[in-house]
């Protein structure tokens, strides 16, 4: 059960894509909001009498930086009570009830094999947190592949930032993958995320898989990764929706 809640103040909102917004939330009662990269928070929204119908959880998209402010990236779900409230009612200066950080979707302390971070849509949030944290603190790591699937180039989140990180950070490869984009000048991957990691792992070398996104993608990835000969213990996941 969640026993610790804070009053968060929305300090900034940015429309990132047609249906996705970034929300910055500060917890004034805390000197700093400490969390591990990959963790999430739960918002208690005034949308229902019952607790379990009011709670919505979102991965923290920012990295731990010693401040009391975090960033969430949220996609508007058609008919979704939680996101409809956040998009229609919440403004800069609004208050939100925010839980303490939760979850164990975090990188191993000393990863001993290649890391494949596979995501779709706002599933990039925990991976953005992880990669920035590793880069900022110059933490040694094995090769990291971020395979990020969306429909079109307009749907990509944090694209310039990830390209910049890939240039600056040795051992980090950014692989944006578009399933429905016809742009002949597109510089990244085409198709679905599964073909990308399968092709990179044709040699079946040891790897850890971190999967984040909608259930359909995660279910297919689990199946395909095990079919490649990897163990279920090699797969870590954070399910959205």
Short mmCIF file of C-alpha atoms in Angstrom, two decimals:
data_model
loop_
_atom_site.label_atom_id
_atom_site.label_comp_id
_atom_site.label_asym_id
_atom_site.label_seq_id
_atom_site.Cartn_x
_atom_site.Cartn_y
_atom_site.Cartn_z
CA UNK A 1 0.00 0.00 0.00
CA UNK A 2 1.09 3.54 -0.64
CA UNK A 3 1.56 5.38 2.64
CA UNK A 4 3.58 8.37 1.55
CA UNK A 5 2.15 11.16 -0.59
CA UNK A 6 3.41 14.62 -1.41
CA UNK A 7 1.76 17.73 -2.77
CA UNK A 8 3.32 18.41 -6.16
CA UNK A 9 3.11 21.73 -8.01
CA UNK A 10 3.11 21.61 -11.81
CA UNK A 11 5.85 24.06 -12.79
CA UNK A 12 5.84 23.58 -16.56
CA UNK A 13 3.87 21.79 -19.31
CA UNK A 14 5.19 21.27 -22.83
CA UNK A 15 3.29 19.83 -25.80
CA UNK A 16 5.87 17.38 -27.17
CA UNK A 17 3.88 15.68 -29.96
CA UNK A 18 0.26 15.92 -31.17
CA UNK A 19 -0.97 13.73 -28.27
CA UNK A 20 1.91 13.75 -25.77
CA UNK A 21 2.84 16.29 -23.10
CA UNK A 22 5.74 16.69 -20.72
CA UNK A 23 4.84 17.69 -17.16
CA UNK A 24 7.38 19.05 -14.66
CA UNK A 25 6.28 18.60 -11.03
CA UNK A 26 8.01 20.05 -7.96
CA UNK A 27 7.56 18.75 -4.40
CA UNK A 28 8.09 21.91 -2.28
CA UNK A 29 7.95 20.03 1.04
CA UNK A 30 11.05 18.00 0.08
CA UNK A 31 14.59 19.32 -0.23
CA UNK A 32 15.20 16.69 -2.91
CA UNK A 33 13.18 13.92 -4.52
CA UNK A 34 15.41 10.84 -4.54
CA UNK A 35 14.67 7.91 -6.82
CA UNK A 36 16.45 5.29 -8.89
CA UNK A 37 16.48 5.70 -12.67
CA UNK A 38 13.66 3.52 -14.03
CA UNK A 39 11.27 4.01 -11.09
CA UNK A 40 7.75 5.47 -11.36
CA UNK A 41 5.37 7.59 -9.30
CA UNK A 42 1.62 7.26 -8.82
CA UNK A 43 -0.71 10.27 -9.08
CA UNK A 44 -3.91 10.33 -7.01
CA UNK A 45 -6.28 12.18 -9.35
CA UNK A 46 -9.74 13.53 -8.36
CA UNK A 47 -11.57 11.38 -10.91
CA UNK A 48 -13.33 8.76 -8.74
CA UNK A 49 -14.37 8.02 -5.13
CA UNK A 50 -12.42 4.75 -5.00
CA UNK A 51 -8.66 4.97 -4.56
CA UNK A 52 -7.81 2.23 -7.00
CA UNK A 53 -9.83 4.00 -9.71
CA UNK A 54 -8.10 7.32 -9.05
CA UNK A 55 -4.51 6.15 -9.17
CA UNK A 56 -2.42 6.44 -12.33
CA UNK A 57 1.26 5.48 -12.50
CA UNK A 58 3.90 7.04 -14.76
CA UNK A 59 7.61 6.35 -15.18
CA UNK A 60 9.86 9.24 -14.23
CA UNK A 61 11.39 10.60 -17.44
CA UNK A 62 14.01 12.79 -15.76
CA UNK A 63 17.15 11.49 -14.04
CA UNK A 64 17.91 11.94 -10.33
CA UNK A 65 19.59 15.36 -10.17
CA UNK A 66 19.46 16.32 -6.51
CA UNK A 67 16.41 18.60 -6.92
CA UNK A 68 12.81 18.22 -5.77
CA UNK A 69 11.45 18.35 -9.35
CA UNK A 70 10.69 15.45 -11.70
CA UNK A 71 9.46 15.17 -15.27
CA UNK A 72 6.70 12.86 -16.54
CA UNK A 73 5.86 12.32 -20.21
CA UNK A 74 2.20 11.36 -20.75
CA UNK A 75 0.21 10.36 -23.82
CA UNK A 76 -3.48 11.25 -24.06
CA UNK A 77 -5.52 8.04 -24.16
CA UNK A 78 -8.84 8.25 -25.94
CA UNK A 79 -11.53 7.84 -23.28
CA UNK A 80 -8.94 7.60 -20.50
CA UNK A 81 -10.23 9.35 -17.37
CA UNK A 82 -6.75 9.97 -15.96
CA UNK A 83 -5.11 11.49 -19.01
CA UNK A 84 -8.27 13.42 -19.94
CA UNK A 85 -8.09 15.08 -16.52
CA UNK A 86 -4.36 15.80 -16.84
CA UNK A 87 -4.72 17.28 -20.33
CA UNK A 88 -7.94 19.25 -19.75
CA UNK A 89 -7.77 20.38 -16.12
CA UNK A 90 -4.11 20.63 -15.15
CA UNK A 91 -2.23 23.87 -15.78
CA UNK A 92 1.08 25.33 -14.66
CA UNK A 93 0.58 26.05 -10.95
CA UNK A 94 -1.92 23.18 -10.46
CA UNK A 95 -1.45 20.86 -7.49
CA UNK A 96 -1.15 17.08 -7.89
CA UNK A 97 -0.93 14.40 -5.21
CA UNK A 98 2.25 12.40 -5.93
CA UNK A 99 3.45 9.16 -4.32
CA UNK A 100 6.96 8.30 -3.25
CA UNK A 101 8.99 6.60 -6.03
CA UNK A 102 8.19 2.94 -6.62
CA UNK A 103 9.25 -0.03 -8.70
CA UNK A 104 12.22 -2.31 -9.32
CA UNK A 105 12.59 -1.67 -13.07
CA UNK A 106 16.18 -0.51 -12.60
CA UNK A 107 19.52 -1.40 -14.16
CA UNK A 108 21.64 -4.12 -12.52
CA UNK A 109 24.39 -2.72 -10.24
CA UNK A 110 27.17 -4.23 -12.35
CA UNK A 111 25.75 -5.33 -15.69
CA UNK A 112 27.96 -8.00 -17.22
CA UNK A 113 26.40 -8.19 -20.70
CA UNK A 114 24.97 -5.98 -23.43
CA UNK A 115 21.82 -4.06 -22.48
CA UNK A 116 18.91 -3.87 -24.91
CA UNK A 117 16.39 -1.19 -23.92
CA UNK A 118 13.31 -1.80 -26.07
CA UNK A 119 10.34 0.56 -25.96
CA UNK A 120 7.41 2.09 -27.80
CA UNK A 121 5.79 5.49 -27.25
CA UNK A 122 6.15 6.98 -23.77
CA UNK A 123 7.91 3.75 -22.75
CA UNK A 124 11.13 5.66 -23.48
CA UNK A 125 10.71 7.54 -20.15
CA UNK A 126 12.58 5.16 -17.78
CA UNK A 127 15.33 4.59 -20.35
CA UNK A 128 15.90 8.32 -20.80
CA UNK A 129 16.36 8.52 -17.03
CA UNK A 130 18.80 5.59 -16.98
CA UNK A 131 20.97 6.70 -19.89
CA UNK A 132 21.28 10.32 -18.73
CA UNK A 133 22.21 9.14 -15.24
CA UNK A 134 24.94 6.81 -16.52
CA UNK A 135 26.33 9.53 -18.78
CA UNK A 136 26.21 12.29 -16.16
CA UNK A 137 28.03 10.21 -13.54
CA UNK A 138 30.39 8.53 -16.04
CA UNK A 139 29.32 5.11 -14.73
CA UNK A 140 31.03 2.24 -16.59
CA UNK A 141 28.55 0.15 -18.55
CA UNK A 142 28.47 -2.53 -21.26
CA UNK A 143 27.20 -1.61 -24.76
CA UNK A 144 23.64 -0.19 -24.56
CA UNK A 145 21.17 -0.30 -27.45
CA UNK A 146 18.03 1.84 -27.19
CA UNK A 147 15.50 0.47 -29.69
CA UNK A 148 12.59 2.93 -29.77
CA UNK A 149 9.54 2.19 -31.93
CA UNK A 150 6.90 4.69 -33.07
CA UNK A 151 4.69 5.05 -36.13
CA UNK A 152 6.12 8.22 -37.64
CA UNK A 153 9.02 10.60 -37.11
CA UNK A 154 6.58 13.15 -35.59
CA UNK A 155 5.84 10.63 -32.80
CA UNK A 156 9.46 10.31 -31.66
CA UNK A 157 10.09 11.62 -28.14
CA UNK A 158 13.41 13.22 -27.15
CA UNK A 159 14.88 12.48 -30.59
CA UNK A 160 17.45 15.31 -30.75
CA UNK A 161 18.49 14.62 -27.18
CA UNK A 162 19.03 10.90 -27.85
CA UNK A 163 21.00 11.57 -31.04
CA UNK A 164 23.19 13.97 -29.09
CA UNK A 165 23.73 11.39 -26.32
CA UNK A 166 24.64 8.74 -28.89
CA UNK A 167 27.36 11.05 -30.24
CA UNK A 168 28.72 11.96 -26.79
CA UNK A 169 28.40 8.67 -24.93
CA UNK A 170 30.71 5.81 -25.90
CA UNK A 171 28.91 2.47 -26.01
CA UNK A 172 25.42 3.94 -26.40
CA UNK A 173 23.54 3.29 -29.66
CA UNK A 174 20.19 4.97 -30.44
CA UNK A 175 17.97 3.04 -32.86
CA UNK A 176 14.68 4.86 -33.56
CA UNK A 177 12.41 2.60 -35.60
CA UNK A 178 9.40 3.81 -37.59
CA UNK A 179 6.60 1.43 -38.59
CA UNK A 180 4.51 3.75 -40.78
CA UNK A 181 6.75 6.51 -42.14
CA UNK A 182 7.23 6.88 -45.89
CA UNK A 183 9.78 9.72 -45.68
CA UNK A 184 12.59 8.75 -48.11
CA UNK A 185 15.06 10.86 -46.09
CA UNK A 186 14.47 8.98 -42.84
CA UNK A 187 17.90 8.13 -41.40
CA UNK A 188 16.90 5.49 -38.82
CA UNK A 189 15.40 1.99 -38.84
CA UNK A 190 12.12 0.98 -40.48
CA UNK A 191 9.58 -1.64 -39.43
CA UNK A 192 9.11 -2.92 -35.90
CA UNK A 193 11.47 -3.03 -32.93
CA UNK A 194 11.65 -6.85 -32.87
CA UNK A 195 13.51 -7.17 -36.18
CA UNK A 196 16.07 -4.63 -34.95
CA UNK A 197 17.21 -6.46 -31.81
CA UNK A 198 16.96 -9.86 -33.56
CA UNK A 199 19.34 -8.68 -36.26
CA UNK A 200 21.78 -7.14 -33.75
CA UNK A 201 21.79 -10.38 -31.75
CA UNK A 202 22.23 -12.79 -34.66
CA UNK A 203 25.34 -14.07 -32.81
CA UNK A 204 23.20 -14.86 -29.69
CA UNK A 205 25.72 -13.16 -27.37
CA UNK A 206 24.71 -12.73 -23.71
CA UNK A 207 22.28 -9.83 -23.20
CA UNK A 208 19.87 -8.28 -20.71
CA UNK A 209 16.54 -7.06 -22.12
CA UNK A 210 14.54 -4.22 -20.59
CA UNK A 211 11.09 -3.83 -22.18
CA UNK A 212 8.76 -0.89 -21.62
CA UNK A 213 5.52 -0.01 -23.39
CA UNK A 214 2.13 -1.44 -24.28
CA UNK A 215 1.23 -5.05 -23.59
CA UNK A 216 1.14 -6.20 -27.23
CA UNK A 217 4.75 -5.15 -27.86
CA UNK A 218 5.98 -6.65 -24.59
CA UNK A 219 4.17 -9.97 -25.12
CA UNK A 220 5.62 -10.33 -28.61
CA UNK A 221 9.10 -9.35 -27.44
CA UNK A 222 9.07 -11.88 -24.59
CA UNK A 223 8.07 -14.61 -27.02
CA UNK A 224 10.67 -13.68 -29.64
CA UNK A 225 13.53 -13.21 -27.18
CA UNK A 226 12.91 -16.64 -25.65
CA UNK A 227 12.64 -18.13 -29.13
CA UNK A 228 16.14 -16.77 -29.77
CA UNK A 229 17.35 -18.92 -26.88
CA UNK A 230 17.46 -16.38 -24.06
CA UNK A 231 16.18 -17.18 -20.59
CA UNK A 232 13.14 -15.53 -18.99
CA UNK A 233 15.51 -14.27 -16.28
CA UNK A 234 17.25 -12.15 -18.95
CA UNK A 235 14.02 -10.18 -19.52
CA UNK A 236 12.85 -7.30 -17.31
CA UNK A 237 9.66 -5.44 -18.09
CA UNK A 238 7.51 -2.46 -17.20
CA UNK A 239 3.99 -2.76 -18.57
CA UNK A 240 1.90 0.26 -19.59
CA UNK A 241 -1.87 0.13 -19.66
#
